Each structure stands twice: as structure tokens, then as C-alpha cells.
Coordinates of C-alpha atoms in Angstrom, one line a residue:
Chain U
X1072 CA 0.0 0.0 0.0
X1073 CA 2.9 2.4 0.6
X1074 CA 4.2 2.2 -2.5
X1075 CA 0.7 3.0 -4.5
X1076 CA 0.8 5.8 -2.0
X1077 CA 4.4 6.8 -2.7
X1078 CA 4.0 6.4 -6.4
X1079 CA 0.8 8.6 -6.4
X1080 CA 2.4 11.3 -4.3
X1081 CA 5.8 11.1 -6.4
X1082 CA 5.1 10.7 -10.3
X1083 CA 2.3 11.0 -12.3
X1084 CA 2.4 9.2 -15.8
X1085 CA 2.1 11.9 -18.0
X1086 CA 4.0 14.9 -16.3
X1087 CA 7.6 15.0 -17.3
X1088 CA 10.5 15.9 -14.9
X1089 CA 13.6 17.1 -15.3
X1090 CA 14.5 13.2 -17.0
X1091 CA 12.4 15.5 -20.2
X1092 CA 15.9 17.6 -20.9
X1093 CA 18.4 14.3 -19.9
X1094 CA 16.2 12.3 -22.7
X1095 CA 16.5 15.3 -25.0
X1096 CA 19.8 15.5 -25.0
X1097 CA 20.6 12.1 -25.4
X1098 CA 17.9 11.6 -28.2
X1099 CA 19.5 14.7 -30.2
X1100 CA 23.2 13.0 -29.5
X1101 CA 21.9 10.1 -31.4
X1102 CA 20.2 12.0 -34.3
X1103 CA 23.6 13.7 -34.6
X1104 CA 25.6 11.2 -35.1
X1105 CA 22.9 9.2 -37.6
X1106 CA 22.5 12.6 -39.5
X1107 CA 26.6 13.1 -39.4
X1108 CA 28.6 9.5 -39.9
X1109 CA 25.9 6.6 -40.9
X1110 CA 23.2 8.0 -42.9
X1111 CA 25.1 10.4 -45.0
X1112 CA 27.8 7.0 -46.7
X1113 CA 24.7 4.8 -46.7
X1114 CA 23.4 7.2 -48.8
X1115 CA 26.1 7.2 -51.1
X1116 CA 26.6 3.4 -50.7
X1117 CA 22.2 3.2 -52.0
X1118 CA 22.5 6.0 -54.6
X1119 CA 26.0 4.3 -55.9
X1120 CA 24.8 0.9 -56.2
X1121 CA 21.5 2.2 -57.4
X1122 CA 23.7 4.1 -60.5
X1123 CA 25.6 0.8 -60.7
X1124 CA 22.5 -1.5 -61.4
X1125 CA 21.3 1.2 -63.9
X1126 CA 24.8 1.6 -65.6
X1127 CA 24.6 -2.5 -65.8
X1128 CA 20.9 -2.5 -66.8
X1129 CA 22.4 0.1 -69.9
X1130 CA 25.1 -1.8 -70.6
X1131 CA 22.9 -4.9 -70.9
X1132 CA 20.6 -3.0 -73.4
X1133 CA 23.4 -2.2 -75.3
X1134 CA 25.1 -5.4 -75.4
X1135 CA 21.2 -6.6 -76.4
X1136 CA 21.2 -3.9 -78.8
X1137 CA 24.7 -4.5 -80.7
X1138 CA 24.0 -8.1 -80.5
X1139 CA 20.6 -7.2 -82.7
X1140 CA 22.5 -4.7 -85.0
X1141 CA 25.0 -7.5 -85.6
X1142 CA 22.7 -10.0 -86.4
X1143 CA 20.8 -7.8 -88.7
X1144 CA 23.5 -6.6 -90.5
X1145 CA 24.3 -10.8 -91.1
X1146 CA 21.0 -11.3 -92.2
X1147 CA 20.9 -8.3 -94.7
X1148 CA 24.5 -9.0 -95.6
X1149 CA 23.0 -12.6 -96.4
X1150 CA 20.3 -11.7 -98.3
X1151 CA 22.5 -9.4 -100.2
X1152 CA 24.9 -12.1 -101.2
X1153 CA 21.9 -14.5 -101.7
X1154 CA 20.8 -11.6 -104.3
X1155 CA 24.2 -11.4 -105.8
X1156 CA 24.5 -14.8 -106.3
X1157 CA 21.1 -14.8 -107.8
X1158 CA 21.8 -12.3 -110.3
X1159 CA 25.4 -13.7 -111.2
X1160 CA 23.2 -16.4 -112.2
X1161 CA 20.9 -15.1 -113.9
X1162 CA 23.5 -13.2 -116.3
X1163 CA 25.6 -16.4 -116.5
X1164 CA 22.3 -17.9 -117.8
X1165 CA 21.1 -14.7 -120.1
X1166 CA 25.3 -15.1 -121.0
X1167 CA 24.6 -18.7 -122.2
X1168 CA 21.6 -18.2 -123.7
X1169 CA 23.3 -15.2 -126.1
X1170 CA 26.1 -17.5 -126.7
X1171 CA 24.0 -20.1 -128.1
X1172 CA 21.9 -18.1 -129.9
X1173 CA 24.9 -16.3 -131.4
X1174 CA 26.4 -19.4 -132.3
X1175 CA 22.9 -20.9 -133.6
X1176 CA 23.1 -17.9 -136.2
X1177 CA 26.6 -18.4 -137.0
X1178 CA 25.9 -21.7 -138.1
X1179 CA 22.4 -21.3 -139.7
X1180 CA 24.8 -18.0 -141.8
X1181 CA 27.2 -20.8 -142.5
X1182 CA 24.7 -23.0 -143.7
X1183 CA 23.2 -20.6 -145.9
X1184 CA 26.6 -19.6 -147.0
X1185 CA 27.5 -23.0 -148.1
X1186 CA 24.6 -23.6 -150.0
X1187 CA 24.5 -20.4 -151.9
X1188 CA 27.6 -21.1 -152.9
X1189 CA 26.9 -25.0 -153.6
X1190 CA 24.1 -23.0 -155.8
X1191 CA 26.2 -21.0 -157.2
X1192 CA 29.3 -23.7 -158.4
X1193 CA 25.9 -25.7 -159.6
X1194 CA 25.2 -22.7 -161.7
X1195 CA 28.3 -21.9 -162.9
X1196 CA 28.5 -25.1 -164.1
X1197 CA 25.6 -25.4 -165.8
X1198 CA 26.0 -22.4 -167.4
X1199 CA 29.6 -23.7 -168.7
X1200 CA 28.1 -27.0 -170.0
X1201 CA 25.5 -25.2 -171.9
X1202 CA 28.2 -22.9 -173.6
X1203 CA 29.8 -26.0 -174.3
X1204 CA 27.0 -27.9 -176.0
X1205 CA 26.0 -24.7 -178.0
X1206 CA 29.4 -25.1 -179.8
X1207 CA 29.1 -29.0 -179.8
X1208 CA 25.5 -29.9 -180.5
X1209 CA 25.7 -28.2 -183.9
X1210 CA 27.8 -29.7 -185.3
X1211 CA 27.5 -33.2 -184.1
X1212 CA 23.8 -33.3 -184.7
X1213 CA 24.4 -31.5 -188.1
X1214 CA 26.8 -34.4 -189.0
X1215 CA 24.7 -37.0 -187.2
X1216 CA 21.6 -35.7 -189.7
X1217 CA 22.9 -35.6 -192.7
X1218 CA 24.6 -39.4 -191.8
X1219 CA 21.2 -40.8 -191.1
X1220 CA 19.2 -38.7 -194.8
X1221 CA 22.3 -39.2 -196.6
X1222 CA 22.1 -35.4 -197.6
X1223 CA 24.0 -32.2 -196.3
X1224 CA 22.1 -29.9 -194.5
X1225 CA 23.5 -26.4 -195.6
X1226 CA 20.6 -24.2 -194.8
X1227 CA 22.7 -23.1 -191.9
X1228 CA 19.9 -20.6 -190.8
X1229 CA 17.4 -23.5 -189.7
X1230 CA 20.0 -25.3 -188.4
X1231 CA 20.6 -23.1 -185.8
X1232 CA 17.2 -22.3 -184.7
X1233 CA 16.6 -26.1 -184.3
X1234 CA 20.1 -26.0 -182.1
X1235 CA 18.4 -22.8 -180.8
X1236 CA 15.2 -24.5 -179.8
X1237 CA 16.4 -27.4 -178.1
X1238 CA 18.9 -25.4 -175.8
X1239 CA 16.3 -23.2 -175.0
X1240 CA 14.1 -26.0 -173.9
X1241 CA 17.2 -27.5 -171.7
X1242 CA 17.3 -24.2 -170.1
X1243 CA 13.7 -24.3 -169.1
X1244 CA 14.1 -27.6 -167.7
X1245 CA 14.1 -26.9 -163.9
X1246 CA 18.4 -27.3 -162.5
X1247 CA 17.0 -30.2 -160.3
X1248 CA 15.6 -32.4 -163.2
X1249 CA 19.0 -31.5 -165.4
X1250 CA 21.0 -32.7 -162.0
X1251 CA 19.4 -36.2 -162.1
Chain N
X526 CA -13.4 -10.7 -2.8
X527 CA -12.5 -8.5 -6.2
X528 CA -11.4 -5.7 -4.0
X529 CA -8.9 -8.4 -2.3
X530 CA -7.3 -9.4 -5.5
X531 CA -7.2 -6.1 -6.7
X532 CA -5.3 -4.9 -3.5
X533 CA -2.8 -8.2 -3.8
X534 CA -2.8 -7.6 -7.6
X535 CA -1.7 -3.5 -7.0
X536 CA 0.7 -5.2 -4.3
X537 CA 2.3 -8.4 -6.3
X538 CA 2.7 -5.7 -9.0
X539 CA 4.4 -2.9 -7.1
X540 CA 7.0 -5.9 -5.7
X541 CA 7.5 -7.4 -9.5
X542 CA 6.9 -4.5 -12.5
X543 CA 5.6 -1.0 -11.0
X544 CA 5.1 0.6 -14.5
X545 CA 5.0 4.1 -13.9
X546 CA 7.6 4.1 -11.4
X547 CA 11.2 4.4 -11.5
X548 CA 14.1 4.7 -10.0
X549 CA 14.6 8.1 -9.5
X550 CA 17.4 10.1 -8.3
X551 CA 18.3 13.6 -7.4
X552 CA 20.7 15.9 -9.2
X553 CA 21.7 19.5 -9.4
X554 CA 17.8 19.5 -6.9
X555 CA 15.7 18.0 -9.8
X556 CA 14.4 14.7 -9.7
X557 CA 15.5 12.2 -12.3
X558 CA 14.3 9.1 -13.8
X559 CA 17.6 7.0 -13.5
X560 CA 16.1 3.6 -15.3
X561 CA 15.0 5.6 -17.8
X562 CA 18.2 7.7 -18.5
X563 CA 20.2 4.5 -18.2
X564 CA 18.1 2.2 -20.8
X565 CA 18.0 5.4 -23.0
X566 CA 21.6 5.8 -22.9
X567 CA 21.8 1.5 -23.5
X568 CA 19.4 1.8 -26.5
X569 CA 21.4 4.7 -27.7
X570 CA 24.6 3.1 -27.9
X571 CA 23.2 0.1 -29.4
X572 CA 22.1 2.2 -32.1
X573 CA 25.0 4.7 -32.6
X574 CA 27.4 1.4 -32.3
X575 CA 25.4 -0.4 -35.0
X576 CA 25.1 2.6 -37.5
X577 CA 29.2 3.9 -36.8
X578 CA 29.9 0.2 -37.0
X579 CA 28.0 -0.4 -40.2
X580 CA 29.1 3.1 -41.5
X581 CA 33.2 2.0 -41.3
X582 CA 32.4 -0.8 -43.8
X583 CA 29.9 0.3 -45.5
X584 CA 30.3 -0.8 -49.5
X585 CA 28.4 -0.4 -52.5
X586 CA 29.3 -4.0 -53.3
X587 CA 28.2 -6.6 -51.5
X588 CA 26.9 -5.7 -48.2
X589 CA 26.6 -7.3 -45.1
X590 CA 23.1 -8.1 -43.1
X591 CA 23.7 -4.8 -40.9
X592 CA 24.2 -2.8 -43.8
X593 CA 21.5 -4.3 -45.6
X594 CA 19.0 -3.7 -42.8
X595 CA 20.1 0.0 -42.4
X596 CA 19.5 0.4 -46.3
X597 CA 16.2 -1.2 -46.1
X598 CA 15.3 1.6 -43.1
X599 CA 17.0 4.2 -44.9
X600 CA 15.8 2.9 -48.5
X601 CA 11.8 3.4 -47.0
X602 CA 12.4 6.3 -45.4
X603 CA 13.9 8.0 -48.4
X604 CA 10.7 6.7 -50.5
X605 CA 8.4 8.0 -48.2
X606 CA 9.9 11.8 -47.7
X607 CA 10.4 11.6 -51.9
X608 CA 6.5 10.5 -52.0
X609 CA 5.6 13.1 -49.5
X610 CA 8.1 16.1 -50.6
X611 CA 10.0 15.2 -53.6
X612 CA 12.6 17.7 -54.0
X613 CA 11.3 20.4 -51.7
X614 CA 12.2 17.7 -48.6
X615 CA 13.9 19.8 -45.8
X616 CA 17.7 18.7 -45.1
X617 CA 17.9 16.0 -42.6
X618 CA 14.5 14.6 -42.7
X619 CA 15.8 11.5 -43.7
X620 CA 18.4 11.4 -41.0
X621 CA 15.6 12.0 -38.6
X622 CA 13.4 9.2 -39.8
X623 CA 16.0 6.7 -39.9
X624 CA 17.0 7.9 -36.1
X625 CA 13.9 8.1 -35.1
X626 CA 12.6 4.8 -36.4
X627 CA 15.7 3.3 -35.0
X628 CA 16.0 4.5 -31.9
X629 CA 12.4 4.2 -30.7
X630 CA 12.6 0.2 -31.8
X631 CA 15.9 -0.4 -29.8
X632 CA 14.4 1.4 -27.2
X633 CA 11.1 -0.6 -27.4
X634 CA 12.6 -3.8 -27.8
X635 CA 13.9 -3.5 -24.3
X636 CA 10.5 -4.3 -23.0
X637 CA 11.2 -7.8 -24.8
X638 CA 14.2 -8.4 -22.5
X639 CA 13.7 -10.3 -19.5
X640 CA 15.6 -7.6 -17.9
X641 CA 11.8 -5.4 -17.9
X642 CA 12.2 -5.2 -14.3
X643 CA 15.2 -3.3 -13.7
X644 CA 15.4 -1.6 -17.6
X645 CA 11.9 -0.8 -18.2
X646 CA 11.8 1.0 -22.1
X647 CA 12.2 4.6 -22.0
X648 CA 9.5 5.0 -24.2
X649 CA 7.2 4.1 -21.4
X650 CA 8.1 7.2 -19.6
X651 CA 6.6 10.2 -21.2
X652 CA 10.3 12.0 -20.8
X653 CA 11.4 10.3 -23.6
X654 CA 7.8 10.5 -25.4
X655 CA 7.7 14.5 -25.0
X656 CA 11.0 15.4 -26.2
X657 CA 10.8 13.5 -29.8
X658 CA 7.3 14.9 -30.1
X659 CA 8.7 18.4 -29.0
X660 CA 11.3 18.1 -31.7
X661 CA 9.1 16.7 -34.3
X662 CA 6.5 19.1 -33.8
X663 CA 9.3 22.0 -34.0
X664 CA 11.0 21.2 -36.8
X665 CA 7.8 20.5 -38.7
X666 CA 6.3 24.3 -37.8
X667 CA 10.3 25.3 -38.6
X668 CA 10.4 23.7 -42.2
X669 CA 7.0 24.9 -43.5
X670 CA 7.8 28.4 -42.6
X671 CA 11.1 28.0 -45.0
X672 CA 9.6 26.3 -47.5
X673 CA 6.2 28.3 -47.6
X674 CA 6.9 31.6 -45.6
X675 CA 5.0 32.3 -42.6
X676 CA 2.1 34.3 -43.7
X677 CA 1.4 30.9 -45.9
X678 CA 2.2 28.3 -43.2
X679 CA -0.2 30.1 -40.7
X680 CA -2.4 31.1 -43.3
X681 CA -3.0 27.7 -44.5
X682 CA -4.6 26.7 -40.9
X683 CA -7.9 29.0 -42.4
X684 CA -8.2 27.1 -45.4
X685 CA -10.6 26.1 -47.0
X686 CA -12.9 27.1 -44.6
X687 CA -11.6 30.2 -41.9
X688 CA -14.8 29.2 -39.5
X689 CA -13.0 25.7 -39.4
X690 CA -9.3 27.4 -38.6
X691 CA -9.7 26.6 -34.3
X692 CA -10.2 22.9 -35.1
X693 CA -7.5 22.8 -37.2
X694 CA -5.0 24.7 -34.5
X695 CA -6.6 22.2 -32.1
X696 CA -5.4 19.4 -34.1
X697 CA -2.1 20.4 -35.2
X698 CA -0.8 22.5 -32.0
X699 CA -2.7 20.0 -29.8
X700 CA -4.9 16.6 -30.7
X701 CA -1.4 15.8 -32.8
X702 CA 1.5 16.6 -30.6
X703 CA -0.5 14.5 -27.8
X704 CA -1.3 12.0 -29.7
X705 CA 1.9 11.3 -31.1
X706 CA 3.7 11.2 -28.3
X707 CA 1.2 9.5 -25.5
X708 CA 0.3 7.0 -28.8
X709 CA 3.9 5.8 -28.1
X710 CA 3.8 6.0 -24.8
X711 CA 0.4 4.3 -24.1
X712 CA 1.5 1.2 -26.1
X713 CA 5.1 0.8 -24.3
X714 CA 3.2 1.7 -20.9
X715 CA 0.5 -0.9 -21.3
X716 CA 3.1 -3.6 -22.3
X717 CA 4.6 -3.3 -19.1
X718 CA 1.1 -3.4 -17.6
X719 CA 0.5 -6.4 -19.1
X720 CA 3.3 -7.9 -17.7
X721 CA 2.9 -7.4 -14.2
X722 CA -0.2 -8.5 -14.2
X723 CA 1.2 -11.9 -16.0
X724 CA 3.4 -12.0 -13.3
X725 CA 0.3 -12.5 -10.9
X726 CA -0.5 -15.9 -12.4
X727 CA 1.3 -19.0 -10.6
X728 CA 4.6 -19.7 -12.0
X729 CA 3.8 -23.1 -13.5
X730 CA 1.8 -21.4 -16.2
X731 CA 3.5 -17.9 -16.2
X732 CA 5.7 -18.7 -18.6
X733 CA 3.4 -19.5 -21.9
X734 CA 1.6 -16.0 -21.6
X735 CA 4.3 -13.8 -20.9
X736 CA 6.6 -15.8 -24.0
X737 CA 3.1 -15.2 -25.6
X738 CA 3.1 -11.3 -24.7
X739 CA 6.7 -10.8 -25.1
X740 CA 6.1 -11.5 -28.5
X741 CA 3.3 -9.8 -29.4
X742 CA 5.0 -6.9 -27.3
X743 CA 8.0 -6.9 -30.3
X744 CA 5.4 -6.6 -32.7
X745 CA 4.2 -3.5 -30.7
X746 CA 7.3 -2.0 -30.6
X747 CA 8.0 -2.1 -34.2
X748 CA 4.7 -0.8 -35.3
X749 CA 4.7 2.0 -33.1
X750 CA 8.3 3.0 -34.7
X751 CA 6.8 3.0 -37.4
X752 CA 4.1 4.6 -37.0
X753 CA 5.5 7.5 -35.1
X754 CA 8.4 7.4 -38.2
X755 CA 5.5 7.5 -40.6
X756 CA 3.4 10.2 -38.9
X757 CA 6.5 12.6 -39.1
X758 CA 7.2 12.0 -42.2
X759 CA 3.4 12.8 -43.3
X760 CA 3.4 15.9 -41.1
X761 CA 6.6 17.0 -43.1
X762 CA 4.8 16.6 -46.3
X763 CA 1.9 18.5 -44.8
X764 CA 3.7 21.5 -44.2
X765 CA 6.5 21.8 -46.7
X766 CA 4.1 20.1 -49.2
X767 CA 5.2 18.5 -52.7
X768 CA 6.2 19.3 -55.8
X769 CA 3.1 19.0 -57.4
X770 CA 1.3 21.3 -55.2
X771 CA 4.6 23.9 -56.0
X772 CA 3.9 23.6 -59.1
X773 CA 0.2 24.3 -58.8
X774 CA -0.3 27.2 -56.5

């Protein structure tokens, strides 16, 4: 019972004493010395760290981004060399297809050439062999006449227009039929 | 019968746990409250010894537990003034959080020691209560005056409505000082309540309450750290205001 009396006469829960200015103190002591040595490097320590995992969260995107740039720049160079390729092609096979057409004409103008000038031997021999009968056919058939009616055929005139004639028919006989 | 075990209740209490009363002392002619001076000095050290000790090695590489518990304080302290203030935050709010937060949970997380008795947590005596309040209060009247002027800090007490302004001195010269200090104080205070009358149970079954009250008494103690942490941090924003509302007025 004393003590409730002594405790009732002595404090009183919510009046401060002069403990108010001890606790003051000390409570200020400890704020100072938060405020002056351990807040301020932990601050630094949070804000440094913080700047490190944003520096590595950049450098990651970068890495992430050159990695992309690289592979790009492969694929396109790919596609490029894909299209080169394609087109080296392409010429080699418009190159070919000149070549042979080139050479298809070549030979056809060869062709032709020989012929005309097969043609033209043909002719020229044709034409010689006709000279030469003109100069032979008279007389031999003149001679071979008069042998078979006994008689000299003199009208020379007539002679030579039935020479004449018959020439003239062998030149209208088409070159092929004269060949055989 | 109820008036008897009241009586041996008041007097099994006053020989175990007297909360309320100390051991008091005299110096210089004023009276002093020696356990509380004592296990505020104790929780004091523990806390400038753990942040000077965590300070020497501090590292932005890999830290240790202590550091990483200070940063996680710090870290929420820092979001909440930034939330609150953004840039217009008065110089060593932070710091006082941090202390603040701290200091209160070492100093209620003396109540958890068996050592109650002798060391009862200086935040069940309103000496240690009133002064962090004082301060608080202070320095929150101090930094809306520098970041809004005077005319504008006071001013503000008549807004929106000026019929409404002696309500709003009662609660921020009165309702809020009180109730941020006795909010602390009433919690701490009643824990060691609590206790003595624990201690009036037989002492074969003693022990699973008060293990039971002990803990829920370290809950206590860390909410009302932070709570009072938070609450100064909100009346900061209060009066120095944020950005936003810089930017609007």
C-alpha cells in the first residue's frame, strides 16, 4: 500500500521531470551522429549501387542492342549475297543463252553460206556446160543428120534455130531435173 | 473478494513490475528518472554502435546483413519523404526518420528483454515520449515556414474554410502533438502493464503467456516505430508540401 501511495504522491504518468531535458539530450546525441557519420555513406553506398545497377541495366541493353545490330547486318549481308548470287546467275544464264543463240546464227549463216555457194558452183557449171554444147550440139547433130538422110544440111539458118530451140528447152528444164 | 485481488494484484505488482515508477534520483535539486536515463543511454549506444559500426564498412558492393537492414530503413524512409516532398524535402528529414525509427525500436525492444524489471523501455516514460514529439513538432512548424513563408504556413490553418481554422489549431498545436507522443507511450506503458499482471499468475503457467506477450510486445514495438516514423514524415509533407502542389499554387 505504501508504495501506491508513494507512487501517487511522487510521479504522475504523464508529467515530465527534469528526465524531459536528460532524454533530450541524449535523443538529439543520437540523431547527430545518424545525421553526421551513418546516414550520409549509406546514402552514397544506395544511390552508388542504385547508379551501378542502372549503368549495368544500360550496358545490358546495349550489349542486347549491338547483339541485334550484328545479327541484322548478317542477315541483310545474307540476303545481299543471296541476291548477288542470284543475279550472277541469272547473267551467266542470259550469258549462255546469247552464246548459243549467237552461235545458232553463225551456223544457220554458215549453212546458208555453203549452200548459196553450192548453188552457185551448180550454176556456174551449168552455165559452162550449156556454152559448151552450144558449140558442140551443132555440129555433131548437123553431121549426125545428114549421116542418117544421106544429104548435107547447108541451110545453116534453120540449123541453128533447131540447135536454138532445143537449148532453150534444156534451159527451161528446172536445175534439179538436169542434176538427175 | 475482487477488492482483495485487486489490492494483492496492485501489491504483487508494485513488488515485481511497477510501471510508472522508476528509480529516480536527485541531481543538481531536480528529480531524475535514472532507469529511464540508463536504458535510454543503453538503446542509444546500441544504435549509434550499430550505424558507426556499419558506417566504417559500408560498401556499394556486396553488403553485409547490418548494412543491408540499415539500407532497407534508410531505403523506405527515403521513399516516403520523396513520395511526401519530392525535392522540396527539408535537409535531414531522412536522418531523422532513420534515427527516429531506430531509436524508438531499440528502445522498445527492451520491453522484450527479460531484464523489464530493472530496464523498463524509456518509451514508457513520457520524458522520452515529449521530447521526440517536441522536436518533431518543432522542426515540422520550422520547415513549413522556410519552404512556404510564414504568412502561408499560418495562413493555411484558415483554409478552405476560416470558420473551421480553431479545429484545425486544435489538431495540429494540440490533438497531434498529444497523440503522437502519448500514442507511443500508451503502447510501451501498457506492455509493461501487461506484464505485471502476467506475473500475478502461478509460476507453472506464467511462462506461456508472458513468452506469448513478449512477442506480441516486439510486434508492438515495431509498429509504433513505425508509425511514429511515418506520422512525421506525413506531417513534413503537410507542411512543406510536394512538388506537385509547388507547381500548382
Amino acid at each position: 500500500m505504501t508504495t501506491r501511495v508513494l507512487a501517487a504522491e511522487t510521479t504522475n504518468f504523464l508529467l515530465p521531470n527534469a528526465t524531459f531535458f536528460v532524454e533530450f539530450a541524449l535523443f538529439l546525441i543520437v540523431l547527430f551522429v545518424l545525421y553526421r557519420y551513418v546516414v550520409p555513406p549509406l546514402s552514397r553506398a544506395l544511390d552508388e549501387r542504385q547508379d551501378m545497377v542502372r549503368k549495368q541495366v544500360q550496358d545490358k541493353e546495349l550489349a542486347a542492342r549491338t547483339l541485334q545490330e550484328a545479327r541484322e547486318r548478317y542477315e541483310s549481308e545474307l540476303a545481299d549475297a543471296r541476291a548477288e548470287a542470284a543475279s550472277i546467275r541469272d547473267e551467266a544464264r542470259a550469258d549462255a543463252a546469247r552464246v548459243r543463240t549467237d552461235l545458232r546464227e553463225q551456223a544457220d549463216r554458215e549453212v546458208e553460206r555453203i549452200q548459196r555457194q553450192g548453188a552457185e558452183q551448180l550454176a556456174a557449171h551449168r552455165a559452162q556446160t550449156l556454152t559448151q554444147l552450144r558449140t558442140e550440139l551443132d555440129g555433131l547433130s548437123t553431121r549426125l543428120a545428114e549421116r542418117v538422110i544421106g544429104q548435107s544440111l547447108s541451110d545453116d539458118r534453120r540449123r541453128r534455130a533447131t540447135v536454138d530451140r532445143f537449148l532453150a528447152e534444156l534451159e527451161h528444164t528446172p536445175a534439179g531435173r538436169g542434176e538427175d | 473478494m475482487t477488492n482483495d485481488a485487486a489490492g494483492s494484484a496492485a501489491v504483487l505488482a508494485a513488488e515485481e513490475i511497477t510501471p510508472g515508477e522508476h528509480w529516480t534520483g536527485e541531481f543538481l535539486g531536480f528529480t531524475m528518472n535514472i532507469d529511464t536515463i540508463i536504458a535510454t543511454a543503453i538503446a542509444g549506444a546500441i544504435v549509434c554502435g550499430l550505424g558507426l559500426y556499419m558506417a566504417r564498412g559500408v560498401t556499394r558492393g556486396r553488403p553485409t546483413t547490418l548494412q543491408l537492414v540499415f539500407e532497407a530503413l534508410t531505403g523506405w524512409v527515403q521513399g516516403q519523404v520523396r513520395d511526401g516532398m519530392g525535392l522540396r524535402a527539408p535537409r535531414g528529414v531522412v536522418s531523422l526518420g532513420v534515427t527516429l525509427f531506430a531509436f524508438i525500436l531499440i528502445c522498445n525492444l527492451l520491453a522484450a528483454l527479460p531484464s523489464e524489471h530493472v530496464l523498463p523501455p524509456p518509451t514508457a516514460d513520457v520524458n522520452l515520449a515529449y521530447p521526440m514529439m517536441l522536436l518533431v513538432i518543432i522542426w515540422v512548424q520550422v520547415a513549413g515556414i522556410r519552404a512556404r513563408g510564414a504568412k502561408k504556413h499560418f495562413g493555411h490553418l484558415t483554409e478552405p474554410y476560416a470558420f473551421l481554422a480553431p479545429s484545425e489549431i486544435i489538431t495540429q498545436y494540440f490533438a497531434r502533438p498529444v497523440s503522437l507522443s502519448l500514442r507511443l507511450w500508451g503502447n510501451i506503458f501498457a506492455g509493461g502493464i501487461m506484464v505485471s499482471i502476467i506475473a500475478l499468475l502461478p509460476a507453472y503457467i506464467l511462462w506461456a503467456p508472458n513468452a506469448a506477450w513478449k512477442l506480441f510486445d516486439i510486434f508492438i514495438g515495431v509498429i509504433q516505430a513505425l508509425i511514429f516514423t511515418l506520422l512525421t514524415v506525413i506531417y513534413f509533407s503537410e507542411a512543406v508540401g510536394s512538388d506537385e502542389e509547388a507547381a500548382t499554387h
